[in-house]
JSON list of C-alpha atoms and ligand atoms in Angstrom, two decimals:
[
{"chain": "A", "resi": 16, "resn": "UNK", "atom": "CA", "xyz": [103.79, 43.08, 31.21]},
{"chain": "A", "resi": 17, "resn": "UNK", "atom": "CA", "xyz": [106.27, 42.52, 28.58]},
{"chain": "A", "resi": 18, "resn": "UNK", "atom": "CA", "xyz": [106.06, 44.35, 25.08]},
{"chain": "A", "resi": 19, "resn": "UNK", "atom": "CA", "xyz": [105.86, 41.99, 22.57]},
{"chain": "A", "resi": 20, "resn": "UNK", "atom": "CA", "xyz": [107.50, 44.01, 19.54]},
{"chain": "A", "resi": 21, "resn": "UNK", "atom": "CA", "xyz": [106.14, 43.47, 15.79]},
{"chain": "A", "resi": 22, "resn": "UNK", "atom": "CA", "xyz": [108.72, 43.46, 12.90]},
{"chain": "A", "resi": 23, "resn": "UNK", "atom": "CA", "xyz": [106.78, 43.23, 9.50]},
{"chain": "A", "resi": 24, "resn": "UNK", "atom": "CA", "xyz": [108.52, 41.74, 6.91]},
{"chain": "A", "resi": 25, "resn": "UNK", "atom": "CA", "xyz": [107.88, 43.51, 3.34]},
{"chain": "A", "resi": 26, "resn": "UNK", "atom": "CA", "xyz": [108.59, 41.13, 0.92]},
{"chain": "A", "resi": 27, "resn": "UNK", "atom": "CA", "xyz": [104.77, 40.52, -0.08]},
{"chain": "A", "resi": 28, "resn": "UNK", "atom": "CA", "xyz": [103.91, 43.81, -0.06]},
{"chain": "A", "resi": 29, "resn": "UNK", "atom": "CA", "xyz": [103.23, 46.09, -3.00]},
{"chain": "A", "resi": 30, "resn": "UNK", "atom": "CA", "xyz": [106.43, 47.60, -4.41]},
{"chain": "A", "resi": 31, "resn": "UNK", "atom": "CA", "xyz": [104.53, 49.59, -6.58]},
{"chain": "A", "resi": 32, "resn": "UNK", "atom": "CA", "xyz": [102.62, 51.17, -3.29]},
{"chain": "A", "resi": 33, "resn": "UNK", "atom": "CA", "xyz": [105.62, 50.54, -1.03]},
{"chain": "A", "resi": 34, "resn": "UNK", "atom": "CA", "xyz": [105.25, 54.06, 1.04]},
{"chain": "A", "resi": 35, "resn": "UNK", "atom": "CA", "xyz": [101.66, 53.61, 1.34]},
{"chain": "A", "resi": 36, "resn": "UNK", "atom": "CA", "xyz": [101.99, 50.07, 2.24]},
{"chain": "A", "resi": 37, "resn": "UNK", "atom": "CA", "xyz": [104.73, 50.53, 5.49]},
{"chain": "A", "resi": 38, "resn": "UNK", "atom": "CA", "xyz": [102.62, 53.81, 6.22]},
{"chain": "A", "resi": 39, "resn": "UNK", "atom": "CA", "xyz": [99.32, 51.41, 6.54]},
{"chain": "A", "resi": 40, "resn": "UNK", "atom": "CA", "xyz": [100.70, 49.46, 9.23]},
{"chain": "A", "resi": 41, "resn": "UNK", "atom": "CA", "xyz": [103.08, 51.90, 10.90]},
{"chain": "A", "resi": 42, "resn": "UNK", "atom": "CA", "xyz": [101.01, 52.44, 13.88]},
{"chain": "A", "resi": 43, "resn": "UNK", "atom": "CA", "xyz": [100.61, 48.81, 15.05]},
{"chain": "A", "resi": 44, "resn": "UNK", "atom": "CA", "xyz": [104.21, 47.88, 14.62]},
{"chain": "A", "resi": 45, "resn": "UNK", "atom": "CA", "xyz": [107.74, 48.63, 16.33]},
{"chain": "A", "resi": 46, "resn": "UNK", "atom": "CA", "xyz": [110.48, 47.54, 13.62]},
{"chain": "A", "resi": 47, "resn": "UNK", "atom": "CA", "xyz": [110.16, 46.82, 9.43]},
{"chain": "A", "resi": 48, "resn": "UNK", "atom": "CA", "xyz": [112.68, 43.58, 8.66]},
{"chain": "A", "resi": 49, "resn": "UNK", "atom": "CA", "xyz": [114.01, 44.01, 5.13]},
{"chain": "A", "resi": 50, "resn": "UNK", "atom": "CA", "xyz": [114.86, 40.95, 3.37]},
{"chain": "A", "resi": 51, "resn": "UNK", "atom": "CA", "xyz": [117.85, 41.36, 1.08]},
{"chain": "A", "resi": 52, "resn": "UNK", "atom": "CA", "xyz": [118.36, 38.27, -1.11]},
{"chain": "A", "resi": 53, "resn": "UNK", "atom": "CA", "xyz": [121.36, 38.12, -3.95]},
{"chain": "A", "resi": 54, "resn": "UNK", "atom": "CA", "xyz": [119.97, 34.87, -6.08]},
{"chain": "A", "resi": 55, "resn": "UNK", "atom": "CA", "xyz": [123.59, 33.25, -4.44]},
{"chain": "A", "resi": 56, "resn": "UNK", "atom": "CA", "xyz": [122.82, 32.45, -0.97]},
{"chain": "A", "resi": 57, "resn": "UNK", "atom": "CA", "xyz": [119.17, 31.57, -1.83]},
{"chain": "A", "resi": 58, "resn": "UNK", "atom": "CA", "xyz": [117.54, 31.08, -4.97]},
{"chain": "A", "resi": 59, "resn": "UNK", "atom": "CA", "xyz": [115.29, 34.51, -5.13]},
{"chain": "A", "resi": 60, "resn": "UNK", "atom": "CA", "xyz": [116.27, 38.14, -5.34]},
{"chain": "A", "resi": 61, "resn": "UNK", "atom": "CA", "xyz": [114.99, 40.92, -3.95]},
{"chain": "A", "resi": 62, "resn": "UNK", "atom": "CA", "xyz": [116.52, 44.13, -2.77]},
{"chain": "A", "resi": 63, "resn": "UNK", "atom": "CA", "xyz": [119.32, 46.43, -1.99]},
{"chain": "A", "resi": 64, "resn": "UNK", "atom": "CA", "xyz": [120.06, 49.35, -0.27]},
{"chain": "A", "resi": 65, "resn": "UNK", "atom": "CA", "xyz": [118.04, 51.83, -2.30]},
{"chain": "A", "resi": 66, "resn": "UNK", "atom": "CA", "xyz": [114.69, 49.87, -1.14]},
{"chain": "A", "resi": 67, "resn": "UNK", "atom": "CA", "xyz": [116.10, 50.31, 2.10]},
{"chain": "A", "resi": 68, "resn": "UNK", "atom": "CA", "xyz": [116.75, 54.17, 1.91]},
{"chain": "A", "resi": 69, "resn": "UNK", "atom": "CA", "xyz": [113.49, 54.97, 0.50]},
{"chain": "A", "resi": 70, "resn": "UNK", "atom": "CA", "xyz": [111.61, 53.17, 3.24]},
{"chain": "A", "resi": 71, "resn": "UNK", "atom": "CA", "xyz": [113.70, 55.39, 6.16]},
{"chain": "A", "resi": 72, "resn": "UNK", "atom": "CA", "xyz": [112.76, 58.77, 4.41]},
{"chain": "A", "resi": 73, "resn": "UNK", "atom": "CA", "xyz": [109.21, 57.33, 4.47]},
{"chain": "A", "resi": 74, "resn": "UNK", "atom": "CA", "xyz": [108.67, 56.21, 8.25]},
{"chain": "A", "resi": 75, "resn": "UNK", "atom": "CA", "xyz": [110.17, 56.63, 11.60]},
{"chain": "A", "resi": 76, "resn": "UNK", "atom": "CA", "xyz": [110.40, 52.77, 12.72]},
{"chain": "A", "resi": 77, "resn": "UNK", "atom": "CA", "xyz": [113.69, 51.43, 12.88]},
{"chain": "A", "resi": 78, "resn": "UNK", "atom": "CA", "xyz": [114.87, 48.87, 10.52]},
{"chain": "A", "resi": 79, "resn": "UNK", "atom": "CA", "xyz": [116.25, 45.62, 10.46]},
{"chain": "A", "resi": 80, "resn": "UNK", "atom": "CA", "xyz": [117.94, 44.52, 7.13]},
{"chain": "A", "resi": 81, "resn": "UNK", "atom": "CA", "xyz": [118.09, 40.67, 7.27]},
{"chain": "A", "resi": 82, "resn": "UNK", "atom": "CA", "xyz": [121.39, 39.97, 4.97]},
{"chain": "A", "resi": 83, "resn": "UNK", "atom": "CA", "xyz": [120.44, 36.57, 3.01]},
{"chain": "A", "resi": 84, "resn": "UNK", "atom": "CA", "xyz": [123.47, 37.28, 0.78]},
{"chain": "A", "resi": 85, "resn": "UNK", "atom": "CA", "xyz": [126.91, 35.45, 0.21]},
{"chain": "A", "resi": 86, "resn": "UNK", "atom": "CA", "xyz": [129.54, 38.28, 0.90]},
{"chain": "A", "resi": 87, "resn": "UNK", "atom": "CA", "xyz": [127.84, 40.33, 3.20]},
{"chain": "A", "resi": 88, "resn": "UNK", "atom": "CA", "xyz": [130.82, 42.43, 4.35]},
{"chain": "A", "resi": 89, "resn": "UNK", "atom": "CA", "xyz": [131.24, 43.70, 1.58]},
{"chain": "A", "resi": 90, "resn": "UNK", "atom": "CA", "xyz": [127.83, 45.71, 1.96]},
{"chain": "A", "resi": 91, "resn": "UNK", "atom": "CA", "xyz": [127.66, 46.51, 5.49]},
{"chain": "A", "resi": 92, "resn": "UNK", "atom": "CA", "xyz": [128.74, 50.27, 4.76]},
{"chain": "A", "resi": 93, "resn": "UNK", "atom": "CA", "xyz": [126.10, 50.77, 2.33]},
{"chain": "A", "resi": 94, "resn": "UNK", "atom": "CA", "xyz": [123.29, 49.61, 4.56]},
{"chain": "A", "resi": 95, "resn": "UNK", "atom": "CA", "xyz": [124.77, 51.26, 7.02]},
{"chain": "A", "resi": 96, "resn": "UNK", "atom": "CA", "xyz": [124.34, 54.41, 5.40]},
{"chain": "A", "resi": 97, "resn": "UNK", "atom": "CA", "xyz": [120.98, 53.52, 3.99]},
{"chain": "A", "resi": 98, "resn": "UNK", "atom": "CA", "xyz": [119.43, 53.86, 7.53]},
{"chain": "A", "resi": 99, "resn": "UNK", "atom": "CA", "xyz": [119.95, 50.02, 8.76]},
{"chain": "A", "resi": 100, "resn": "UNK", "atom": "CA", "xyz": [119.59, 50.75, 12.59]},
{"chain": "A", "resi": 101, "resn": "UNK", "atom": "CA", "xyz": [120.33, 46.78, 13.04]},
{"chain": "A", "resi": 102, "resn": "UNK", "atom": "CA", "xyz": [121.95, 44.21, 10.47]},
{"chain": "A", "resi": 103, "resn": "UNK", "atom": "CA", "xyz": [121.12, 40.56, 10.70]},
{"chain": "A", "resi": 104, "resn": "UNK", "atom": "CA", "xyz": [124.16, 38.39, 8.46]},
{"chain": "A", "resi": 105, "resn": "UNK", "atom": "CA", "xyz": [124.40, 34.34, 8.24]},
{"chain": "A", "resi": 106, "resn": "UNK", "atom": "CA", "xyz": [127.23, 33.19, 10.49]},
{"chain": "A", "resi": 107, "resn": "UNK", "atom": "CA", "xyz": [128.18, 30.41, 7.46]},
{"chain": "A", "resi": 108, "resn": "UNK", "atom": "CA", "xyz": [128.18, 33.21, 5.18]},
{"chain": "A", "resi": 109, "resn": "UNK", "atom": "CA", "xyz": [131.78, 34.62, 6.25]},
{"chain": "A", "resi": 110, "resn": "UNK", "atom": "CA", "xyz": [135.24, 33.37, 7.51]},
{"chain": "A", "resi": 111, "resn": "UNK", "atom": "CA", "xyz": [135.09, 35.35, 10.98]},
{"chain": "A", "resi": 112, "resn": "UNK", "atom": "CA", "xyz": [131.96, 36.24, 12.36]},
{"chain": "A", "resi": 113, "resn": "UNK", "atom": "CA", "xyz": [133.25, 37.91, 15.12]},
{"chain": "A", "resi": 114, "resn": "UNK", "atom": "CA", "xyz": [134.92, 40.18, 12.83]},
{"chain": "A", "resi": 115, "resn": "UNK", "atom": "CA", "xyz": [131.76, 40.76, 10.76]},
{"chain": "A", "resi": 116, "resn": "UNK", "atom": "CA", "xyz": [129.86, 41.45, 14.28]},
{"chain": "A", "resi": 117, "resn": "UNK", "atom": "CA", "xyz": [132.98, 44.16, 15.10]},
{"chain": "A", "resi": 118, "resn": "UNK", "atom": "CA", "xyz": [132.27, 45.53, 10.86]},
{"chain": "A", "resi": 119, "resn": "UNK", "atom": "CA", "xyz": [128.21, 46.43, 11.96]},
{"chain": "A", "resi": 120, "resn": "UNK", "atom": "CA", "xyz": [129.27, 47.47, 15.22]},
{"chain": "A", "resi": 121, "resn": "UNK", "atom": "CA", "xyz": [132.01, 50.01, 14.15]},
{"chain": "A", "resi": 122, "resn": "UNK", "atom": "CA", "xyz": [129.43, 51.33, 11.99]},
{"chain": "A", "resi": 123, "resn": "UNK", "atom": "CA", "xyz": [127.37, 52.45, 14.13]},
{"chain": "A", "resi": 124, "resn": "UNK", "atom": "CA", "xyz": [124.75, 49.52, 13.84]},
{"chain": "A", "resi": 125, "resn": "UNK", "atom": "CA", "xyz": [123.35, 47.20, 15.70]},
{"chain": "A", "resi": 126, "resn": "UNK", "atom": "CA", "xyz": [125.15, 43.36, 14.80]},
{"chain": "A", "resi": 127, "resn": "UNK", "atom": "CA", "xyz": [122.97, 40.17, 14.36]},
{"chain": "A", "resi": 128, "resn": "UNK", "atom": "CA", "xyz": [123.42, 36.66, 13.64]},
{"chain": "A", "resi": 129, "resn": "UNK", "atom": "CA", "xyz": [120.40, 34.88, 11.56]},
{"chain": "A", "resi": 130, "resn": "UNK", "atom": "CA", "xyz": [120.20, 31.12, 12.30]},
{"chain": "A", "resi": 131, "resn": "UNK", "atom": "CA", "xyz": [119.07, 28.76, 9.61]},
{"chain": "A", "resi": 132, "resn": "UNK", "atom": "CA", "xyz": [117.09, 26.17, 10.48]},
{"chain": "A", "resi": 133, "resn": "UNK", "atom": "CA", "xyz": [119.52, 23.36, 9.61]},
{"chain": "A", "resi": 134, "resn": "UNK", "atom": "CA", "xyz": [122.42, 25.62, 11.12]},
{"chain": "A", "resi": 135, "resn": "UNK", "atom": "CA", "xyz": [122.84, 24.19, 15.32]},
{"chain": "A", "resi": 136, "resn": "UNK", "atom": "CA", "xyz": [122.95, 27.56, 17.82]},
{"chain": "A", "resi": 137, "resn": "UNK", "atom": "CA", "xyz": [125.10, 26.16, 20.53]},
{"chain": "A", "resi": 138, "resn": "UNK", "atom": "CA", "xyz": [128.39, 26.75, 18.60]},
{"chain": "A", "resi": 139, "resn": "UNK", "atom": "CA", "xyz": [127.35, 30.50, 18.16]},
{"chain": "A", "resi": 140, "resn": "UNK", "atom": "CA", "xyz": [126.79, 31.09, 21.60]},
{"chain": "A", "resi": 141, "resn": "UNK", "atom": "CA", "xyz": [130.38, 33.29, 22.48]},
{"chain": "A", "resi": 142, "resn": "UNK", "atom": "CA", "xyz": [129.45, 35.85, 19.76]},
{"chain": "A", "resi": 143, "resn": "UNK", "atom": "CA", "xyz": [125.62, 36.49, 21.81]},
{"chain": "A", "resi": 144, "resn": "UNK", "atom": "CA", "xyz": [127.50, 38.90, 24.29]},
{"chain": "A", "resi": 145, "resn": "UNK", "atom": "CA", "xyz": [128.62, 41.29, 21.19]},
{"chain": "A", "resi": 146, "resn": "UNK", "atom": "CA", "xyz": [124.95, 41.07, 19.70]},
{"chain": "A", "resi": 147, "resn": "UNK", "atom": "CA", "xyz": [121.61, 43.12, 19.82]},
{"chain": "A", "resi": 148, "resn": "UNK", "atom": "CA", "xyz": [119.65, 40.35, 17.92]},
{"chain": "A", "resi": 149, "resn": "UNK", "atom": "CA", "xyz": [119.47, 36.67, 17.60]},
{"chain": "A", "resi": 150, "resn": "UNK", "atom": "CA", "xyz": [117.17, 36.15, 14.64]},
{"chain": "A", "resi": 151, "resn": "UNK", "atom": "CA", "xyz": [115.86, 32.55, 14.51]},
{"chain": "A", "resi": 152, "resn": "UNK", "atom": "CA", "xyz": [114.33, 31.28, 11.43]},
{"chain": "A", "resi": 153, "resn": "UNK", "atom": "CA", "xyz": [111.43, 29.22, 10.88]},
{"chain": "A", "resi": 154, "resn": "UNK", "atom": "CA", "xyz": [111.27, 28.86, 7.85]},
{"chain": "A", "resi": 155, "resn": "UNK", "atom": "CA", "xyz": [114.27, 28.10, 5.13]},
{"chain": "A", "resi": 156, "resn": "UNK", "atom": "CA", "xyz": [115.48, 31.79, 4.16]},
{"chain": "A", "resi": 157, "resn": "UNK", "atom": "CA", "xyz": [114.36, 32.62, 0.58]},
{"chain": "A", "resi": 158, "resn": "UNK", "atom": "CA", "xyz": [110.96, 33.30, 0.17]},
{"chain": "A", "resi": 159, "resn": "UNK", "atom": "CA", "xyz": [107.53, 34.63, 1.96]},
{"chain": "A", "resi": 160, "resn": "UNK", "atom": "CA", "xyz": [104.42, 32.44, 2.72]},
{"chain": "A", "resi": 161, "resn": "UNK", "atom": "CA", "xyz": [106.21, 29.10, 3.71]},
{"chain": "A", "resi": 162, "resn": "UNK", "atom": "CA", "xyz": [105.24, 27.55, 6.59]},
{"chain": "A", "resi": 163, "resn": "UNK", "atom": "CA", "xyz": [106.46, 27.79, 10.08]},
{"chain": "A", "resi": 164, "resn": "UNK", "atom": "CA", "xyz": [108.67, 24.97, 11.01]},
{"chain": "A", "resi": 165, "resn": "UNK", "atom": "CA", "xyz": [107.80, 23.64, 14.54]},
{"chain": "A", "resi": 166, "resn": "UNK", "atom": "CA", "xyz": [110.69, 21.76, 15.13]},
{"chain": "A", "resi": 167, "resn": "UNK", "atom": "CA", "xyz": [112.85, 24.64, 15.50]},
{"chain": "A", "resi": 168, "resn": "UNK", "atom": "CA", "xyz": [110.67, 25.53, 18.47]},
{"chain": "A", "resi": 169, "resn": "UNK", "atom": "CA", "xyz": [112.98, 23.92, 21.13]},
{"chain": "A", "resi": 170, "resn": "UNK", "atom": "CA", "xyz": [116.32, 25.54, 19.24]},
{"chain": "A", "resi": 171, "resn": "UNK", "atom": "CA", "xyz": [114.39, 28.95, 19.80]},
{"chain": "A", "resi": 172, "resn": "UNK", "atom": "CA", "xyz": [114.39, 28.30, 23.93]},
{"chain": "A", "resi": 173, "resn": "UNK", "atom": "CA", "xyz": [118.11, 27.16, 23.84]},
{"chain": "A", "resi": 174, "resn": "UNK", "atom": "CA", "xyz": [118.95, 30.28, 21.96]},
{"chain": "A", "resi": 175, "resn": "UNK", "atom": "CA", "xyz": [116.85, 32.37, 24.61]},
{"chain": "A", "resi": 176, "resn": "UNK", "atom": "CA", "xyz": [118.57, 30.79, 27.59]},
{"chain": "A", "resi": 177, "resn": "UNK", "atom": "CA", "xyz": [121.77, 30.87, 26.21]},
{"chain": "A", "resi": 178, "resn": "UNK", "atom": "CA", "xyz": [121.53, 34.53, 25.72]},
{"chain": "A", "resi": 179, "resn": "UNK", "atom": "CA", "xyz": [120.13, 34.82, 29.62]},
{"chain": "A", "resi": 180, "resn": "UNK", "atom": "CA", "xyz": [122.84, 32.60, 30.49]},
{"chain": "A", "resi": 181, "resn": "UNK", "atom": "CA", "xyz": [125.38, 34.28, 28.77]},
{"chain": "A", "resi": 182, "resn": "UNK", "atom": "CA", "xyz": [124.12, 37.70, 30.38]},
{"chain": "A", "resi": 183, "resn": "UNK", "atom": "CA", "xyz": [123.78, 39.35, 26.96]},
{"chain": "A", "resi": 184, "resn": "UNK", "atom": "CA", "xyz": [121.05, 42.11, 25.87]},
{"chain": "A", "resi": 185, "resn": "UNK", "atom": "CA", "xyz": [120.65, 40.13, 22.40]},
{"chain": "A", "resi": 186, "resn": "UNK", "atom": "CA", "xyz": [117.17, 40.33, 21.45]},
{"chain": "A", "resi": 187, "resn": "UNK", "atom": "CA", "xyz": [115.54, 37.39, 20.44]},
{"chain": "A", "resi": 188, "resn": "UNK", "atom": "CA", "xyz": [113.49, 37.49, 16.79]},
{"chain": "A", "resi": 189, "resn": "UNK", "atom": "CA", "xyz": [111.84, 34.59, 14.89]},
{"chain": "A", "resi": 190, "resn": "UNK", "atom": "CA", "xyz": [111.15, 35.02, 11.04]},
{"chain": "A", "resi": 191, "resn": "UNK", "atom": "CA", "xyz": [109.19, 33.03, 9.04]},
{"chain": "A", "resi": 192, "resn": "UNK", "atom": "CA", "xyz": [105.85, 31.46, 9.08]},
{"chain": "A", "resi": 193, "resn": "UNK", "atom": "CA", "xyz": [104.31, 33.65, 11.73]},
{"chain": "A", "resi": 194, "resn": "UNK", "atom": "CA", "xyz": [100.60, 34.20, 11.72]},
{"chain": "A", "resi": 195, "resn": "UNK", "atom": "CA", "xyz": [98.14, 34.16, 14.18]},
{"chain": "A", "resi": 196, "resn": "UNK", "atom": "CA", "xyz": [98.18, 30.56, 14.35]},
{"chain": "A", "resi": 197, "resn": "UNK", "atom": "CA", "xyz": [101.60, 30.24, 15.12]},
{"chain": "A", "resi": 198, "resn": "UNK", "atom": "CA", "xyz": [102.45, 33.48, 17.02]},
{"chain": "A", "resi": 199, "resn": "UNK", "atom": "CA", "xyz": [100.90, 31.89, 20.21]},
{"chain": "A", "resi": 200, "resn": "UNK", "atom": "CA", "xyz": [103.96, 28.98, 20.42]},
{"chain": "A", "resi": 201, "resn": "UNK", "atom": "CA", "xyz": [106.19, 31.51, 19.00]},
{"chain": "A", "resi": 202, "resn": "UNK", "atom": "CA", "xyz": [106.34, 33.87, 21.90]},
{"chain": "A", "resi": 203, "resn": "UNK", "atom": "CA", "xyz": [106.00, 30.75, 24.37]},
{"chain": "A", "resi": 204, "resn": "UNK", "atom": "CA", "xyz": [109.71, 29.73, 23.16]},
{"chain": "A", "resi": 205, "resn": "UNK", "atom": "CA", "xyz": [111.34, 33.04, 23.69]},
{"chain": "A", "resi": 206, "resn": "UNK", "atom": "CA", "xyz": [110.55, 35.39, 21.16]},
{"chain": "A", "resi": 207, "resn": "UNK", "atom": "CA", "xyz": [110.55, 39.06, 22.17]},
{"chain": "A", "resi": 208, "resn": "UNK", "atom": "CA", "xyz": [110.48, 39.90, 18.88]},
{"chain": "A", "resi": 209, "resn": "UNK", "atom": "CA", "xyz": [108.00, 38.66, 15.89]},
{"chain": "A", "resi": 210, "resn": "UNK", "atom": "CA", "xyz": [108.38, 38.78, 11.94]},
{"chain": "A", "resi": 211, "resn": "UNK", "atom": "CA", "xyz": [105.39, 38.62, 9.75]},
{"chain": "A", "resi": 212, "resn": "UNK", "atom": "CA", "xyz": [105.54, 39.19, 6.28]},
{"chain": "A", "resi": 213, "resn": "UNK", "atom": "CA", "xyz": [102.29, 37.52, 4.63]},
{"chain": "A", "resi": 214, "resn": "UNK", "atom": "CA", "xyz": [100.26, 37.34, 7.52]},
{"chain": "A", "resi": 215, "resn": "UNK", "atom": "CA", "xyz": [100.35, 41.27, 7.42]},
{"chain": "A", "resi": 216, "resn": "UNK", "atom": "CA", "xyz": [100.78, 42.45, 3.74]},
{"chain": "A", "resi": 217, "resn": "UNK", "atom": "CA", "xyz": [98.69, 39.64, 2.36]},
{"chain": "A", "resi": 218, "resn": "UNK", "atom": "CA", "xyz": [96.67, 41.39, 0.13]},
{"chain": "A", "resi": 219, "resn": "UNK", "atom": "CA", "xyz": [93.60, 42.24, 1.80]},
{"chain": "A", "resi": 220, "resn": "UNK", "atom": "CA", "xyz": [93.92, 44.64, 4.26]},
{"chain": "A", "resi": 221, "resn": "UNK", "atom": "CA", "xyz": [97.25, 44.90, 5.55]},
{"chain": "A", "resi": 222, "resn": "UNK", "atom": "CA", "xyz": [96.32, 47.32, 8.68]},
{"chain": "A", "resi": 223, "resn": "UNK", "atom": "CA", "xyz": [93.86, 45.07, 10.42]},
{"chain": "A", "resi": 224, "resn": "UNK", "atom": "CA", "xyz": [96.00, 42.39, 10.32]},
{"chain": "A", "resi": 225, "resn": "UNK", "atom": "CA", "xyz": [99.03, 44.41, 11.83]},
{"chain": "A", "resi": 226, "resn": "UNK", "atom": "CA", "xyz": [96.16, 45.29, 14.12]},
{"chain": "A", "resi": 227, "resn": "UNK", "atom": "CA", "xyz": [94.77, 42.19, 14.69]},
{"chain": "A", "resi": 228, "resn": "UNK", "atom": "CA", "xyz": [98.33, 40.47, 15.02]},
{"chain": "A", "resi": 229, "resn": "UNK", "atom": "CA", "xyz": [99.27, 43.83, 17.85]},
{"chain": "A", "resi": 230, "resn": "UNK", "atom": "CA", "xyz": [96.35, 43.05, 19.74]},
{"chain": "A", "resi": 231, "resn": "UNK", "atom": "CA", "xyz": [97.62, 39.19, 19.85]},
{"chain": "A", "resi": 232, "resn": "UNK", "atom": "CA", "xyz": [101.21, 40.48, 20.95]},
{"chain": "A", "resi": 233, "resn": "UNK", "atom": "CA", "xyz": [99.83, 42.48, 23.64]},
{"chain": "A", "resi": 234, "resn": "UNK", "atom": "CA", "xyz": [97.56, 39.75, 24.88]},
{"chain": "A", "resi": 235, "resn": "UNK", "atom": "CA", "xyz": [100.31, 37.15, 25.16]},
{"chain": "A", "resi": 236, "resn": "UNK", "atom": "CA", "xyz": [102.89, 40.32, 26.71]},
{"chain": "A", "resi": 237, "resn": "UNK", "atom": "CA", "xyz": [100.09, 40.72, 29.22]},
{"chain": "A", "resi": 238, "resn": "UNK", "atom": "CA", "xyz": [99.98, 37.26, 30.35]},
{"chain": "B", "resi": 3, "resn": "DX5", "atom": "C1", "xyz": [112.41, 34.41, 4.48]},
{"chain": "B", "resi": 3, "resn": "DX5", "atom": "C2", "xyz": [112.47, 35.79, 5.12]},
{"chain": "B", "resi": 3, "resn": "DX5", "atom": "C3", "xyz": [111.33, 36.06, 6.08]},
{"chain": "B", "resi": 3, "resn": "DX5", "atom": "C4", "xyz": [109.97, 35.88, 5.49]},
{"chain": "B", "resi": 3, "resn": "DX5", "atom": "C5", "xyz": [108.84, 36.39, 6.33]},
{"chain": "B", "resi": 3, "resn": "DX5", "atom": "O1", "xyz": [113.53, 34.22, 3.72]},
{"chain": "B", "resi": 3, "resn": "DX5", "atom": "O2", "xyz": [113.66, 35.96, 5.83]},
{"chain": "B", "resi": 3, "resn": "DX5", "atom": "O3", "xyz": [111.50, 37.35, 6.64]},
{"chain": "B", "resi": 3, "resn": "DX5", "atom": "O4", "xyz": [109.85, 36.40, 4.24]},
{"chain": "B", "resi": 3, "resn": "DX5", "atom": "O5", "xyz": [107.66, 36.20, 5.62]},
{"chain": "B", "resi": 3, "resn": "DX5", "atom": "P1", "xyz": [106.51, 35.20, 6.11]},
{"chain": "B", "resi": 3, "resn": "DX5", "atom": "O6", "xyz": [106.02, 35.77, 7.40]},
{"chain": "B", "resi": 3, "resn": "DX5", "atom": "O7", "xyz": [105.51, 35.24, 5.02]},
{"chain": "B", "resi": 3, "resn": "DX5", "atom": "O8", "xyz": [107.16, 33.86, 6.29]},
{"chain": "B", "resi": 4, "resn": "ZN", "atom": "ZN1", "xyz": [113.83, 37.74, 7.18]}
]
């Protein structure tokens, strides 16, 4: 039995209710994923590190801040100290990745590389051994409620048996477009870890569907 770990994404939750919002869900899931946007990198903004800080005085969960912003390095330190347990950056973003991996690392963080769908995996694959996460989109990074892109699916299994191969502990995690339609092939490529952002705060009743989406998780870990 393998535990299938959920990662909600906030971005369609209610700002204005944020602590009650991750509170709602916090016993179903394992991680939050924080999507920073800059308005550079993609065309939407979000948040920075003060979102960030609030919601790690408010719950226990670790957090993963997924970096969709042009210069991350030079804001590694402040998520750092916001309470970032792992930071996810765009390899195409900066001019060494390794380097940027080393940056997280030295702070204390855990390092990962977020894969575009229109960037290829295979020329990432020496930096896996240095990584804790591998996050692989399925949807183009900028926004919440797009749909999952199924062609990625085979990239996702390359990434997972390159990371085997390699004999790295990278995590694999897929963001974007997960719901309980989706979750099913999801997991089937390699996923170990699962992002859902509107198919858990979507404006109903965000606690059954954590609920409803754990109870998926652990029926596909138990098979
Ligand atoms: C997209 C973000 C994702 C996304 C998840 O740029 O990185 O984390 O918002 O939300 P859903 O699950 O609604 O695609
Ligand atoms: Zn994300």
């Amino acid at each position: 039995m393998t535990r299938l770990q959920l990662s909600p994404s906030i971005l369609t939750a209610d700002f204005a209710r944020m602590g009650a919002e991750v509170q709602s869900v916090a016993d179903h899931v394992d991680w939050f994923h924080l999507d920073v946007m800059d308005g550079h990198y993609v065309p939407n903004l979000t948040f920075g590190p003060s979102i960030v800080e609030a919601i790690h005085r408010t719950v226990d969960h670790p957090l993963n801040v997924h970096l969709m912003i042009s210069n991350p390095e030079e804001f590694l330190g402040v998520f750092a100290a916001a309470g970032a347990t792992r930071i996810c950056f765009h390899p195409e973003t900066v001019a060494d990745p390794a380097r940027t991996i080393e940056q997280i690392r030295a702070l204390g963080v855990g390092p990962g590389l977020a894969v575009h769908p229109d960037v290829d995996v295979e020329p990432l694959g020496d930096l896996f051994p240095d990584l804790d996460v591998v996050l692989m989109m399925t949807v183009r990074p900028g926004f919440g409620g797009q749909k999952f892109m199924r062609e990625v699916l085979p990239k996702i299994e390359r990434a997972r048996a390159m990371v085997q191969e390699s004999a790295s502990h990278a995590e694999i995690e897929v963001d974007g477009g997960v719901n309980l339609e989706t979750v099913d092939q999801t997991v089937g490529a390699g996923a170990q870890i699962v992002v859902a952002g509107s198919a858990i705060f979507d404006g109903v009743d965000p606690s059954a569907a954590a609920a409803r989406m754990r109870s998926r998780l652990d029926e596909l870990g138990a098979q």
